[in-house]
Short mmCIF file of C-alpha atoms in Angstrom, two decimals:
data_model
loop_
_atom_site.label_atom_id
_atom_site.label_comp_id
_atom_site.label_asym_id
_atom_site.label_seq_id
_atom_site.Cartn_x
_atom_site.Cartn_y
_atom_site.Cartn_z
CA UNK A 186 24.45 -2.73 -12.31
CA UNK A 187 24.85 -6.14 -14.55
CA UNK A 188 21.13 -6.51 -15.57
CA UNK A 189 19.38 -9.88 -15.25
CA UNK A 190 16.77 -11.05 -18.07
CA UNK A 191 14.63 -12.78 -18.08
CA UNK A 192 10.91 -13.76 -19.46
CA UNK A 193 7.95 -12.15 -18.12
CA UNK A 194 4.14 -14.30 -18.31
CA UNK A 195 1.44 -11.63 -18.53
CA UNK A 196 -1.29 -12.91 -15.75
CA UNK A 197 -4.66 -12.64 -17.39
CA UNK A 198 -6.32 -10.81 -14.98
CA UNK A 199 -9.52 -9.66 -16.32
CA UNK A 200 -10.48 -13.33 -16.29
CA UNK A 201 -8.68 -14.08 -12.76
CA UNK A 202 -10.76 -13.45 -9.26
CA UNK A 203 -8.91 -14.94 -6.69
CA UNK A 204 -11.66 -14.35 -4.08
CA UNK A 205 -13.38 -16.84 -5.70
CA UNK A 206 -11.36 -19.49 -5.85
CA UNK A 207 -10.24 -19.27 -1.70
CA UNK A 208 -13.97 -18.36 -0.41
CA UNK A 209 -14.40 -21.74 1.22
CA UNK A 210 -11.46 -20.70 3.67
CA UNK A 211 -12.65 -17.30 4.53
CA UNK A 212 -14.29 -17.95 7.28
CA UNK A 213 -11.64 -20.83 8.84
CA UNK A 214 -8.46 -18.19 8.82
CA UNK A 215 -6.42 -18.06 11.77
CA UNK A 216 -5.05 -15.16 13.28
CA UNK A 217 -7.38 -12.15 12.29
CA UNK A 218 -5.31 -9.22 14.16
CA UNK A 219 -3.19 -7.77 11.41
CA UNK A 220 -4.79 -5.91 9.61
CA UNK A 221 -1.93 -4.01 7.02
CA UNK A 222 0.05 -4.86 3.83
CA UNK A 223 3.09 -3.48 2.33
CA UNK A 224 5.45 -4.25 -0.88
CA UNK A 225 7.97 -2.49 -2.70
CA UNK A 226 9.90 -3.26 -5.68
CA UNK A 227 12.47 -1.86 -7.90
CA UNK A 228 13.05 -2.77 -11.74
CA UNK A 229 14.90 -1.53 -14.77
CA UNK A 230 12.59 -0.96 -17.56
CA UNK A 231 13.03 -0.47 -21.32
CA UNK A 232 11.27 3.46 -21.16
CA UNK A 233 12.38 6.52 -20.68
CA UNK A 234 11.70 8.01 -16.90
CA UNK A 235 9.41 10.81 -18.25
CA UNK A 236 7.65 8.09 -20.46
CA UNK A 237 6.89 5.97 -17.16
CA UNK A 238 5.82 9.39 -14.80
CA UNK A 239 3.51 10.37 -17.66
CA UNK A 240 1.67 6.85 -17.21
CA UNK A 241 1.69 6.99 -13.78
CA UNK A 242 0.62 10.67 -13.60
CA UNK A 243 -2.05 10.03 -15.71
CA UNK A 244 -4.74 8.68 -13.08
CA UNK A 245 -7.30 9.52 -14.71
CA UNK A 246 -6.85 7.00 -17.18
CA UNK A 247 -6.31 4.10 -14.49
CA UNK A 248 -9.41 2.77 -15.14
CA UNK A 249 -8.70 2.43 -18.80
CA UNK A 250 -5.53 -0.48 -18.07
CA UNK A 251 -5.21 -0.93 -14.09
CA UNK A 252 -6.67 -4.30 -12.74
CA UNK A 253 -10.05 -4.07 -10.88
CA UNK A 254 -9.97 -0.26 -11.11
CA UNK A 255 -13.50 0.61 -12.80
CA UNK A 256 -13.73 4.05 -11.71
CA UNK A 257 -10.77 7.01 -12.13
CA UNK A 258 -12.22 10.37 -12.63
CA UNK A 259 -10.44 13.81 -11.76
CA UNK A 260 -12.74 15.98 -9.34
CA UNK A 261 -10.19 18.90 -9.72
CA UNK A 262 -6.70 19.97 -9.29
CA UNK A 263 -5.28 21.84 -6.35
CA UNK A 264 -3.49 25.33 -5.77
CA UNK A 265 -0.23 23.57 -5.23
CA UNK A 266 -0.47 21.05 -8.12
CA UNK A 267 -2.27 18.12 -6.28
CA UNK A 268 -5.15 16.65 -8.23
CA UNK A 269 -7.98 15.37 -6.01
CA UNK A 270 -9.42 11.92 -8.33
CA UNK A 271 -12.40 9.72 -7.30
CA UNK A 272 -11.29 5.67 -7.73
CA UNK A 273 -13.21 2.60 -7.50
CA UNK A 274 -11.95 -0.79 -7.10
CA UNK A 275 -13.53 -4.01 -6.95
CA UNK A 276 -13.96 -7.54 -7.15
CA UNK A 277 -16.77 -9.87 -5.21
CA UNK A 278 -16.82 -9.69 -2.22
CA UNK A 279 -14.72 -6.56 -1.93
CA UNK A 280 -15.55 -2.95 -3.92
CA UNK A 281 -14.71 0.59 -2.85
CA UNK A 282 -15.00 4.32 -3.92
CA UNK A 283 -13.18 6.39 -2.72
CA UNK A 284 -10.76 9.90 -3.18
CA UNK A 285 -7.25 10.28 -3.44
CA UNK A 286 -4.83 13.26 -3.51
CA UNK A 287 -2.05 12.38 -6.15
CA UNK A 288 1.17 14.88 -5.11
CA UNK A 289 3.12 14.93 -8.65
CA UNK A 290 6.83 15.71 -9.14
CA UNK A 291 7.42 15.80 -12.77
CA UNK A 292 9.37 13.46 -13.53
CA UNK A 293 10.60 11.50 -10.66
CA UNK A 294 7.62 10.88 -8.25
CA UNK A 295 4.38 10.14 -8.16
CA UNK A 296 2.05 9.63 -4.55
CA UNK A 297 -1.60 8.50 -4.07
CA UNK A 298 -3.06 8.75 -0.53
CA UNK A 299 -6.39 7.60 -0.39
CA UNK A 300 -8.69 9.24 2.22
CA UNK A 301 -12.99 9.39 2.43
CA UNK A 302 -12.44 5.48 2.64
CA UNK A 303 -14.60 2.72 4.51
CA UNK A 304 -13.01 -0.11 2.96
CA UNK A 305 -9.49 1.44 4.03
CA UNK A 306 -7.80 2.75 7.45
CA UNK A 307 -4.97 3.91 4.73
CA UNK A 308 -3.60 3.56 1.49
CA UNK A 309 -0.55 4.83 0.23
CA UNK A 310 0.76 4.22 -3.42
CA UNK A 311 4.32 5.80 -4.30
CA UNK A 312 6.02 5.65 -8.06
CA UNK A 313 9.58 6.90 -7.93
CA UNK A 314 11.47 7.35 -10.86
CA UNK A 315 15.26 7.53 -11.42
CA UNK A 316 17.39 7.52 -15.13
CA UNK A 317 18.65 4.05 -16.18
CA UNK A 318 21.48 3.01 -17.96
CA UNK A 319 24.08 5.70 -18.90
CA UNK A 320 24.07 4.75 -22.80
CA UNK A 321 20.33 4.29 -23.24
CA UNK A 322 18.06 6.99 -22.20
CA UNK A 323 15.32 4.96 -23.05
CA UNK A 324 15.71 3.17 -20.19
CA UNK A 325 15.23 4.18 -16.24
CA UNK A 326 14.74 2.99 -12.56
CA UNK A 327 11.36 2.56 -11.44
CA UNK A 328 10.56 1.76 -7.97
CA UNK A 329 6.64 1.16 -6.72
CA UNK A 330 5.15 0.85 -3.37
CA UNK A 331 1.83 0.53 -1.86
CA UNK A 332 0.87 0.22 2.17
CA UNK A 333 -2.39 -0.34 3.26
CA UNK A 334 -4.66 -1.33 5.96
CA UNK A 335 -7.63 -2.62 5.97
CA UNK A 336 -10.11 -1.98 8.52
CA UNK A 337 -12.01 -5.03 8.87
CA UNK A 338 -9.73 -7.65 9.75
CA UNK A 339 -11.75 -10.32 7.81
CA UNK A 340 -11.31 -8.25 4.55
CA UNK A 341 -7.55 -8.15 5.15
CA UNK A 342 -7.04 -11.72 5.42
CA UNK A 343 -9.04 -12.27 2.03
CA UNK A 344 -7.26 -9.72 0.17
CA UNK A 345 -3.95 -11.78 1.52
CA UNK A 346 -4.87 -14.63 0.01
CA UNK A 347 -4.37 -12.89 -3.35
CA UNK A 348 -1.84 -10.15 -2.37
CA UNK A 349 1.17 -11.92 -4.54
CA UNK A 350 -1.27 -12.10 -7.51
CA UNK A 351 -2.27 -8.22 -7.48
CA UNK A 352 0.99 -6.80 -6.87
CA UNK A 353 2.32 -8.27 -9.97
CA UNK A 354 -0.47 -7.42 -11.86
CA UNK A 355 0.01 -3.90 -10.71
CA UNK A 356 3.71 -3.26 -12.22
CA UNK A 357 2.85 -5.55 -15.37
CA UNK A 358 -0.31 -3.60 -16.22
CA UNK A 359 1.97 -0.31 -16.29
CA UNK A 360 4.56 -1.81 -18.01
CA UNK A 361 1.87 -3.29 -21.07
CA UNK A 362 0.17 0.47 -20.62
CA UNK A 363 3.65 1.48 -21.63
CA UNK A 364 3.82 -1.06 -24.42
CA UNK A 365 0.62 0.33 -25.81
CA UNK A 366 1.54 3.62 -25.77
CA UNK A 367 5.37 4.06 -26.96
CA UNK A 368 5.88 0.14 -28.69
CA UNK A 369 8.41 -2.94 -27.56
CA UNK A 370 10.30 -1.95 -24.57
CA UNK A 371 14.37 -0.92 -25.70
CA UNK A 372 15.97 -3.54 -23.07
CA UNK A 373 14.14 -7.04 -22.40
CA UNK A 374 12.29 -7.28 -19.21
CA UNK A 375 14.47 -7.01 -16.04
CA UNK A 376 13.56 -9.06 -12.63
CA UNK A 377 12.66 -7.07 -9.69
CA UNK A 378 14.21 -6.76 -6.35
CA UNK A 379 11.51 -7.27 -4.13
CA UNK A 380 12.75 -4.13 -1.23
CA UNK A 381 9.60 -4.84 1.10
CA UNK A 382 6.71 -7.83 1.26
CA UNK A 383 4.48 -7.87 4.08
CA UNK A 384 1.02 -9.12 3.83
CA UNK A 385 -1.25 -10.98 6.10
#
C-alpha cells in the first residue's frame, strides 16, 4: 500500500449544530420514505492497533471526547464479556438515551448495537482493527462503520442534512482522543477510502 498524505482540518464541532442552520427546509423535504444510513471507511493511522481498540473499547469515556455524546455510563458487564452502557446523544431538535451491548475482541474489533431505543429502529457501530505497516508497529488499519435507521422518517431526513458533517467528526474525534492520550501520531494523517456512503 503507497500511502497518500495529506492535511487534515479539525471541524469544530462543539460550536457546530447543523440542525440549526437547515431548519427552514425541514418541513419542505421531498421524498420522506427512506428512512436508514450507512458509511464505512478505512484509514491508516499513526497508532498502534491495541492503542486504537483501547479508545474504542473504552465507552465509557465517550462522553468525555465523542461529538454530541453527553451521556456514556457502564450499567454492567456480561458473562461472556459484553458490557451493557447507557448513551445519550443530542442536539436540538434531536436527543436520545438509550442502551447498547458493546461485543469486544481485544484487539481487533469492537461492536455497539443499540437497543431500548425510540429515536432508533437500529444502530449498529463496528471498529475493526488490523496491523499497519510492516516496519512501524506504531501504525495499523482501522476501519469504522455505523448503520442506522431512524424511525420517524422526518428525523431521518434532518439528520441527512448533516450526515457528511458527523461522520467525519466521528473518526477525527478518535483520532484527537488518540492524540491526547499517546502524543503526535508516528505517520502524518492518511486519506480514507470511503467503502460505503448511503444517507438520505
Amino acid at each position: 500500500m503507497r500511502p497518500i498524505f495529506y492535511s487534515l482540518s479539525r471541524p469544530s464541532w462543539q460550536s457546530m449544530n447543523p440542525v440549526r442552520a437547515h431548519i427552514r427546509t425541514f418541513l419542505t423535504l421531498g421524498n420522506l420514505q427512506d428512512k436508514s444510513m450507512s458509511y464505512k471507511e478505512r484509514r491508516l493511522l499513526g497508532y498502534s492497533q491495541q492503542q486504537m481498540f483501547n479508545i474504542a473499547a473504552d465507552v465509557g469515556k465517550y462522553r468525555e471526547f465523542v461529538p454530541w455524546c453527553n451521556e456514556s455510563v457502564i450499567v454492567r458487564k456480561t458473562a461472556s464479556g459484553a458490557v451493557i452502557v447507557r448513551l445519550g446523544v443530542g442536539f436540538p431538535p434531536l436527543s436520545e438515551s438509550y442502551t447498547s451491548t458493546v461485543t469486544l475482541q481485544s484487539p481487533a474489533h469492537v461492536k455497539s448495537v443499540a437497543h431500548s431505543s425510540h429515536m432508533f429502529e437500529y444502530l449498529i457501530n463496528q471498529w475493526n482493527f488490523w496491523p499497519g505497516l510492516v516496519a512501524n508497529e506504531n501504525t495499523c488499519m482501522v476501519e469504522f462503520s455505523v448503520d442506522f435507521e431512524f424511525k420517524s422518517a422526518l428525523y431521518a431526513k434532518v439528520a441527512g442534512l448533516f450526515f457528511d458533517q458527523v461522520v467525519a467528526m466521528m473518526v477525527s474525534a478518535f483520532i484527537t482522543r488518540a492524540q491526547t492520550l499517546h502524543g503526535p501520531a508516528s505517520i502524518p494523517p492518511q486519506k480514507p477510502d470511503i467503502l460505503v456512503y448511503k444517507k438520505c
